[in-house]
Amino acid sequence: MPAIHVLIAALILLMGATHASAQSEAEAWEALREGRAVLILRHSLAPGTGDPARFKLGDCSTQRNLNDRGREQAAAWKPFLARQGINEAQVYTSQWCRSRDTATEMNMGEVTEWPALNSFFQDRSQGSPQTSETIALVNSLEPRPPVVMVSHQVNITALTGVFPASNEGLILALPLSEPAEVLARVTPD
């Protein structure tokens, strides 16, 4: 087969895959709007890894916090979600300041702390119980308005097998299971 035919066939396959990906993302957004899915995202940019040795829950001065870019990233969720037809949400967050601040800066609705979404980076033995608790809490929620959760990389990876970037969201099918079914990976701008 001439090289040009191979190139044309590859381009046709790529265009078909791109269309299928866009279609599946559109279906994921529809599921979120209709209460058949939830959005979980990793907190916005908070430079560093883990928590300082002097970390104290409830004292933001002892924690890694959002920088200016992180606050901009968090605020970008509101117009991004609005473009998808989502103007308010049930927002649940980890008690860590960087997650709470991300949830608040999103300005999508009242923010409720869920300890099950707290990072277990320093104590991996909490991973399985917290993941199970998150699944149970989500599956007990009323489906309207859409649900948005702000958590940490370790929590999201334990739930989905995906290693999300800072400020990256995953739309997950309901009911949640372990591992959760990822319908789409999304990030504003």
Short mmCIF file of N, CA, C and O in Angstrom, two decimals, residues 55-148:
data_model
loop_
_atom_site.label_atom_id
_atom_site.label_comp_id
_atom_site.label_asym_id
_atom_site.label_seq_id
_atom_site.Cartn_x
_atom_site.Cartn_y
_atom_site.Cartn_z
N PHE A 55 2.20 20.35 59.94
CA PHE A 55 0.83 20.41 59.46
C PHE A 55 -0.17 20.28 60.61
O PHE A 55 -0.04 19.41 61.47
N LYS A 56 -1.17 21.15 60.58
CA LYS A 56 -2.26 21.08 61.56
C LYS A 56 -3.56 21.39 60.83
O LYS A 56 -3.70 22.46 60.22
N LEU A 57 -4.49 20.45 60.90
CA LEU A 57 -5.79 20.65 60.27
C LEU A 57 -6.46 21.88 60.89
O LEU A 57 -6.46 22.05 62.09
N GLY A 58 -7.00 22.75 60.06
CA GLY A 58 -7.66 23.95 60.56
C GLY A 58 -6.75 25.15 60.67
O GLY A 58 -7.22 26.26 60.94
N ASP A 59 -5.45 24.96 60.47
CA ASP A 59 -4.50 26.08 60.53
C ASP A 59 -3.79 26.17 59.19
O ASP A 59 -2.80 25.47 58.95
N CYS A 60 -4.30 27.04 58.34
CA CYS A 60 -3.78 27.15 56.97
C CYS A 60 -2.32 27.59 56.94
O CYS A 60 -1.61 27.28 55.97
N SER A 61 -1.85 28.26 57.97
CA SER A 61 -0.45 28.71 57.98
C SER A 61 0.52 27.53 58.09
O SER A 61 1.72 27.70 57.84
N THR A 62 0.02 26.35 58.44
CA THR A 62 0.89 25.17 58.57
C THR A 62 0.78 24.26 57.35
O THR A 62 1.35 23.17 57.35
N GLN A 63 0.03 24.67 56.33
CA GLN A 63 -0.26 23.80 55.19
C GLN A 63 0.27 24.39 53.89
O GLN A 63 0.59 25.58 53.82
N ARG A 64 0.36 23.53 52.87
CA ARG A 64 0.56 24.02 51.51
C ARG A 64 -0.74 24.69 51.09
O ARG A 64 -1.82 24.15 51.31
N ASN A 65 -0.64 25.84 50.47
CA ASN A 65 -1.84 26.58 50.09
C ASN A 65 -1.81 26.94 48.61
O ASN A 65 -0.76 26.88 47.96
N LEU A 66 -2.96 27.34 48.11
CA LEU A 66 -3.05 27.79 46.72
C LEU A 66 -2.17 29.02 46.53
O LEU A 66 -2.13 29.90 47.39
N ASN A 67 -1.49 29.07 45.40
CA ASN A 67 -0.79 30.29 45.03
C ASN A 67 -1.73 31.11 44.14
O ASN A 67 -2.90 30.73 43.96
N ASP A 68 -1.24 32.23 43.59
CA ASP A 68 -2.10 33.07 42.75
C ASP A 68 -2.64 32.28 41.56
O ASP A 68 -3.82 32.40 41.21
N ARG A 69 -1.79 31.48 40.93
CA ARG A 69 -2.23 30.67 39.79
C ARG A 69 -3.31 29.67 40.23
O ARG A 69 -4.28 29.45 39.52
N GLY A 70 -3.14 29.08 41.41
CA GLY A 70 -4.13 28.15 41.93
C GLY A 70 -5.49 28.80 42.15
O GLY A 70 -6.53 28.21 41.84
N ARG A 71 -5.48 30.03 42.67
CA ARG A 71 -6.76 30.73 42.86
C ARG A 71 -7.41 31.06 41.52
O ARG A 71 -8.63 30.95 41.36
N GLU A 72 -6.60 31.42 40.51
CA GLU A 72 -7.13 31.67 39.16
C GLU A 72 -7.72 30.39 38.59
O GLU A 72 -8.79 30.42 37.98
N GLN A 73 -7.03 29.27 38.78
CA GLN A 73 -7.53 27.99 38.28
C GLN A 73 -8.87 27.65 38.90
O GLN A 73 -9.80 27.21 38.21
N ALA A 74 -8.97 27.83 40.21
CA ALA A 74 -10.22 27.50 40.91
C ALA A 74 -11.37 28.36 40.41
O ALA A 74 -12.48 27.87 40.15
N ALA A 75 -11.12 29.66 40.24
CA ALA A 75 -12.16 30.58 39.77
C ALA A 75 -12.59 30.25 38.34
O ALA A 75 -13.72 30.55 37.94
N ALA A 76 -11.71 29.63 37.55
CA ALA A 76 -12.03 29.30 36.16
C ALA A 76 -13.10 28.21 36.05
O ALA A 76 -13.73 28.06 34.99
N TRP A 77 -13.33 27.46 37.12
CA TRP A 77 -14.35 26.40 37.05
C TRP A 77 -15.75 26.96 36.84
O TRP A 77 -16.55 26.37 36.11
N LYS A 78 -16.09 28.08 37.48
CA LYS A 78 -17.47 28.61 37.38
C LYS A 78 -17.86 28.88 35.93
O LYS A 78 -18.87 28.36 35.46
N PRO A 79 -17.09 29.68 35.16
CA PRO A 79 -17.49 29.90 33.77
C PRO A 79 -17.38 28.63 32.91
O PRO A 79 -18.18 28.44 31.99
N PHE A 80 -16.42 27.78 33.23
CA PHE A 80 -16.28 26.52 32.49
C PHE A 80 -17.51 25.64 32.69
O PHE A 80 -18.08 25.11 31.73
N LEU A 81 -17.96 25.51 33.93
CA LEU A 81 -19.16 24.71 34.21
C LEU A 81 -20.41 25.38 33.62
O LEU A 81 -21.30 24.69 33.11
N ALA A 82 -20.47 26.71 33.69
CA ALA A 82 -21.62 27.43 33.12
C ALA A 82 -21.74 27.15 31.62
O ALA A 82 -22.86 27.00 31.11
N ARG A 83 -20.62 27.05 30.92
CA ARG A 83 -20.66 26.74 29.48
C ARG A 83 -21.23 25.34 29.24
O ARG A 83 -21.70 25.03 28.15
N GLN A 84 -21.19 24.51 30.27
CA GLN A 84 -21.74 23.16 30.16
C GLN A 84 -23.17 23.09 30.72
O GLN A 84 -23.72 22.01 30.89
N GLY A 85 -23.74 24.25 31.06
CA GLY A 85 -25.10 24.30 31.56
C GLY A 85 -25.23 24.02 33.05
O GLY A 85 -26.31 23.72 33.54
N ILE A 86 -24.12 24.17 33.78
CA ILE A 86 -24.13 23.92 35.23
C ILE A 86 -23.80 25.24 35.93
O ILE A 86 -22.68 25.73 35.84
N ASN A 87 -24.79 25.79 36.63
CA ASN A 87 -24.62 27.09 37.28
C ASN A 87 -24.58 27.01 38.80
O ASN A 87 -24.28 27.99 39.47
N GLU A 88 -24.94 25.85 39.33
CA GLU A 88 -24.85 25.63 40.77
C GLU A 88 -24.62 24.14 41.00
O GLU A 88 -24.89 23.31 40.13
N ALA A 89 -24.10 23.84 42.17
CA ALA A 89 -23.79 22.44 42.48
C ALA A 89 -23.81 22.22 43.98
O ALA A 89 -23.73 23.17 44.76
N GLN A 90 -23.93 20.96 44.35
CA GLN A 90 -23.67 20.54 45.73
C GLN A 90 -22.16 20.36 45.79
O GLN A 90 -21.62 19.52 45.06
N VAL A 91 -21.46 21.15 46.58
CA VAL A 91 -20.00 21.12 46.60
C VAL A 91 -19.52 20.52 47.92
O VAL A 91 -19.87 21.01 49.00
N TYR A 92 -18.71 19.48 47.81
CA TYR A 92 -18.14 18.79 48.97
C TYR A 92 -16.62 18.87 48.85
O TYR A 92 -16.07 18.79 47.75
N THR A 93 -15.96 19.02 49.99
CA THR A 93 -14.52 19.21 49.95
C THR A 93 -13.81 18.54 51.11
O THR A 93 -14.39 18.31 52.18
N SER A 94 -12.55 18.28 50.88
CA SER A 94 -11.62 17.89 51.94
C SER A 94 -11.52 19.06 52.92
O SER A 94 -11.79 20.21 52.57
N GLN A 95 -11.08 18.78 54.12
CA GLN A 95 -10.90 19.83 55.12
C GLN A 95 -9.56 20.55 54.98
O GLN A 95 -9.33 21.53 55.67
N TRP A 96 -8.68 20.07 54.10
CA TRP A 96 -7.40 20.74 53.87
C TRP A 96 -7.67 22.11 53.25
O TRP A 96 -8.53 22.26 52.39
N CYS A 97 -6.92 23.12 53.66
CA CYS A 97 -7.15 24.49 53.21
C CYS A 97 -7.10 24.62 51.69
O CYS A 97 -7.93 25.32 51.10
N ARG A 98 -6.16 23.94 51.03
CA ARG A 98 -6.05 24.07 49.57
C ARG A 98 -7.29 23.52 48.86
O ARG A 98 -7.69 24.05 47.81
N SER A 99 -7.92 22.50 49.41
CA SER A 99 -9.15 21.97 48.83
C SER A 99 -10.34 22.87 49.15
O SER A 99 -11.15 23.19 48.27
N ARG A 100 -10.44 23.28 50.41
CA ARG A 100 -11.53 24.18 50.80
C ARG A 100 -11.48 25.47 50.00
O ARG A 100 -12.51 25.97 49.54
N ASP A 101 -10.27 26.02 49.83
CA ASP A 101 -10.14 27.27 49.08
C ASP A 101 -10.49 27.08 47.61
O ASP A 101 -11.11 27.94 46.99
N THR A 102 -10.13 25.94 47.04
CA THR A 102 -10.52 25.64 45.66
C THR A 102 -12.04 25.60 45.57
O THR A 102 -12.64 26.23 44.69
N ALA A 103 -12.68 24.88 46.47
CA ALA A 103 -14.14 24.75 46.46
C ALA A 103 -14.82 26.11 46.62
O ALA A 103 -15.80 26.41 45.93
N THR A 104 -14.30 26.94 47.50
CA THR A 104 -14.88 28.26 47.74
C THR A 104 -14.68 29.17 46.53
O THR A 104 -15.62 29.85 46.10
N GLU A 105 -13.47 29.18 45.97
CA GLU A 105 -13.16 30.02 44.81
C GLU A 105 -13.98 29.63 43.58
O GLU A 105 -14.20 30.45 42.70
N MET A 106 -14.44 28.38 43.52
CA MET A 106 -15.26 27.94 42.39
C MET A 106 -16.59 28.70 42.37
O MET A 106 -17.18 28.88 41.31
N ASN A 107 -17.09 29.08 43.55
CA ASN A 107 -18.32 29.86 43.66
C ASN A 107 -19.51 29.17 42.99
O ASN A 107 -20.27 29.79 42.26
N MET A 108 -19.66 27.88 43.28
CA MET A 108 -20.74 27.10 42.66
C MET A 108 -21.88 26.78 43.63
O MET A 108 -22.86 26.17 43.23
N GLY A 109 -21.71 27.14 44.89
CA GLY A 109 -22.75 26.84 45.87
C GLY A 109 -22.12 26.65 47.24
O GLY A 109 -20.90 26.79 47.41
N GLU A 110 -22.98 26.35 48.18
CA GLU A 110 -22.51 26.12 49.55
C GLU A 110 -21.50 24.98 49.56
O GLU A 110 -21.67 23.96 48.89
N VAL A 111 -20.45 25.17 50.35
CA VAL A 111 -19.37 24.18 50.44
C VAL A 111 -19.51 23.41 51.75
O VAL A 111 -19.60 24.00 52.82
N THR A 112 -19.52 22.09 51.64
CA THR A 112 -19.63 21.22 52.81
C THR A 112 -18.37 20.38 52.92
O THR A 112 -17.92 19.78 51.95
N GLU A 113 -17.79 20.35 54.11
CA GLU A 113 -16.59 19.55 54.35
C GLU A 113 -16.96 18.09 54.54
O GLU A 113 -17.91 17.77 55.27
N TRP A 114 -16.21 17.21 53.87
CA TRP A 114 -16.36 15.77 54.02
C TRP A 114 -15.00 15.20 54.40
O TRP A 114 -14.10 15.13 53.55
N PRO A 115 -14.80 14.79 55.64
CA PRO A 115 -13.52 14.21 56.03
C PRO A 115 -13.09 13.01 55.17
O PRO A 115 -11.89 12.76 55.01
N ALA A 116 -14.03 12.31 54.57
CA ALA A 116 -13.67 11.18 53.70
C ALA A 116 -12.84 11.65 52.50
O ALA A 116 -12.10 10.85 51.91
N LEU A 117 -12.93 12.93 52.15
CA LEU A 117 -12.16 13.48 51.02
C LEU A 117 -10.79 14.00 51.46
O LEU A 117 -10.01 14.45 50.62
N ASN A 118 -10.48 13.94 52.77
CA ASN A 118 -9.18 14.40 53.27
C ASN A 118 -8.05 13.56 52.71
O ASN A 118 -8.20 12.35 52.49
N SER A 119 -6.92 14.18 52.53
CA SER A 119 -5.74 13.48 52.00
C SER A 119 -5.28 12.39 52.97
O SER A 119 -5.25 12.60 54.19
N PHE A 120 -4.91 11.24 52.42
CA PHE A 120 -4.29 10.20 53.24
C PHE A 120 -2.85 9.96 52.77
O PHE A 120 -2.29 8.89 52.96
N PHE A 121 -2.26 10.99 52.17
CA PHE A 121 -0.89 10.91 51.67
C PHE A 121 0.09 10.48 52.76
O PHE A 121 0.97 9.67 52.52
N GLN A 122 -0.08 11.01 53.98
CA GLN A 122 0.82 10.69 55.09
C GLN A 122 0.47 9.38 55.79
O GLN A 122 1.29 8.84 56.51
N ASP A 123 -0.75 8.90 55.61
CA ASP A 123 -1.18 7.66 56.26
C ASP A 123 -1.98 6.82 55.27
O ASP A 123 -3.21 6.83 55.25
N ARG A 124 -1.26 6.08 54.44
CA ARG A 124 -1.88 5.31 53.36
C ARG A 124 -2.85 4.24 53.87
O ARG A 124 -3.70 3.77 53.13
N SER A 125 -2.75 3.88 55.14
CA SER A 125 -3.67 2.87 55.69
C SER A 125 -5.11 3.37 55.69
O SER A 125 -6.05 2.59 55.79
N GLN A 126 -5.30 4.69 55.60
CA GLN A 126 -6.65 5.27 55.58
C GLN A 126 -7.28 5.25 54.19
O GLN A 126 -8.46 5.56 54.03
N GLY A 127 -6.49 4.89 53.18
CA GLY A 127 -6.98 4.94 51.80
C GLY A 127 -8.21 4.12 51.54
O GLY A 127 -9.22 4.62 51.02
N SER A 128 -8.18 2.86 51.89
CA SER A 128 -9.31 1.98 51.61
C SER A 128 -10.56 2.38 52.39
O SER A 128 -11.65 2.49 51.80
N PRO A 129 -10.45 2.65 53.71
CA PRO A 129 -11.67 3.07 54.42
C PRO A 129 -12.24 4.40 53.91
O PRO A 129 -13.46 4.54 53.80
N GLN A 130 -11.37 5.36 53.58
CA GLN A 130 -11.88 6.64 53.09
C GLN A 130 -12.50 6.51 51.71
O GLN A 130 -13.52 7.15 51.42
N THR A 131 -11.92 5.68 50.86
CA THR A 131 -12.49 5.46 49.54
C THR A 131 -13.88 4.82 49.67
O THR A 131 -14.84 5.26 49.03
N SER A 132 -14.00 3.82 50.53
CA SER A 132 -15.30 3.18 50.76
C SER A 132 -16.31 4.17 51.31
O SER A 132 -17.49 4.17 50.91
N GLU A 133 -15.88 5.02 52.23
CA GLU A 133 -16.78 6.02 52.81
C GLU A 133 -17.22 7.04 51.76
O GLU A 133 -18.39 7.42 51.71
N THR A 134 -16.30 7.47 50.91
CA THR A 134 -16.65 8.41 49.84
C THR A 134 -17.70 7.80 48.93
O THR A 134 -18.69 8.45 48.58
N ILE A 135 -17.49 6.56 48.53
CA ILE A 135 -18.46 5.87 47.66
C ILE A 135 -19.83 5.82 48.33
O ILE A 135 -20.85 6.14 47.72
N ALA A 136 -19.87 5.44 49.61
CA ALA A 136 -21.15 5.34 50.33
C ALA A 136 -21.83 6.71 50.44
O ALA A 136 -23.05 6.82 50.23
N LEU A 137 -21.05 7.75 50.75
CA LEU A 137 -21.63 9.09 50.88
C LEU A 137 -22.20 9.57 49.55
O LEU A 137 -23.33 10.07 49.49
N VAL A 138 -21.45 9.42 48.48
CA VAL A 138 -21.92 9.86 47.17
C VAL A 138 -23.17 9.09 46.76
O VAL A 138 -24.15 9.68 46.29
N ASN A 139 -23.16 7.80 46.95
CA ASN A 139 -24.31 6.99 46.52
C ASN A 139 -25.56 7.24 47.36
O ASN A 139 -26.65 6.87 46.94
N SER A 140 -25.42 7.91 48.50
CA SER A 140 -26.59 8.22 49.33
C SER A 140 -27.16 9.62 49.04
O SER A 140 -28.20 9.98 49.59
N LEU A 141 -26.50 10.39 48.18
CA LEU A 141 -26.94 11.75 47.89
C LEU A 141 -28.13 11.79 46.95
O LEU A 141 -28.30 10.92 46.10
N GLU A 142 -28.92 12.85 47.09
CA GLU A 142 -29.96 13.15 46.11
C GLU A 142 -29.25 13.62 44.83
O GLU A 142 -28.26 14.32 44.91
N PRO A 143 -29.76 13.28 43.66
CA PRO A 143 -29.04 13.56 42.42
C PRO A 143 -29.04 15.01 41.94
O PRO A 143 -28.33 15.34 41.02
N ARG A 144 -29.82 15.89 42.52
CA ARG A 144 -29.89 17.27 42.03
C ARG A 144 -29.51 18.25 43.11
O ARG A 144 -29.86 18.03 44.26
N PRO A 145 -28.90 19.38 42.86
CA PRO A 145 -28.20 19.73 41.62
C PRO A 145 -26.93 18.89 41.46
O PRO A 145 -26.65 18.06 42.32
N PRO A 146 -26.16 19.13 40.41
CA PRO A 146 -24.95 18.32 40.21
C PRO A 146 -24.04 18.34 41.43
O PRO A 146 -24.01 19.31 42.18
N VAL A 147 -23.29 17.27 41.60
CA VAL A 147 -22.36 17.12 42.72
C VAL A 147 -20.94 17.35 42.23
O VAL A 147 -20.51 16.77 41.23
N VAL A 148 -20.22 18.22 42.96
CA VAL A 148 -18.81 18.48 42.71
C VAL A 148 -18.06 18.20 44.00
O VAL A 148 -18.46 18.67 45.07
#
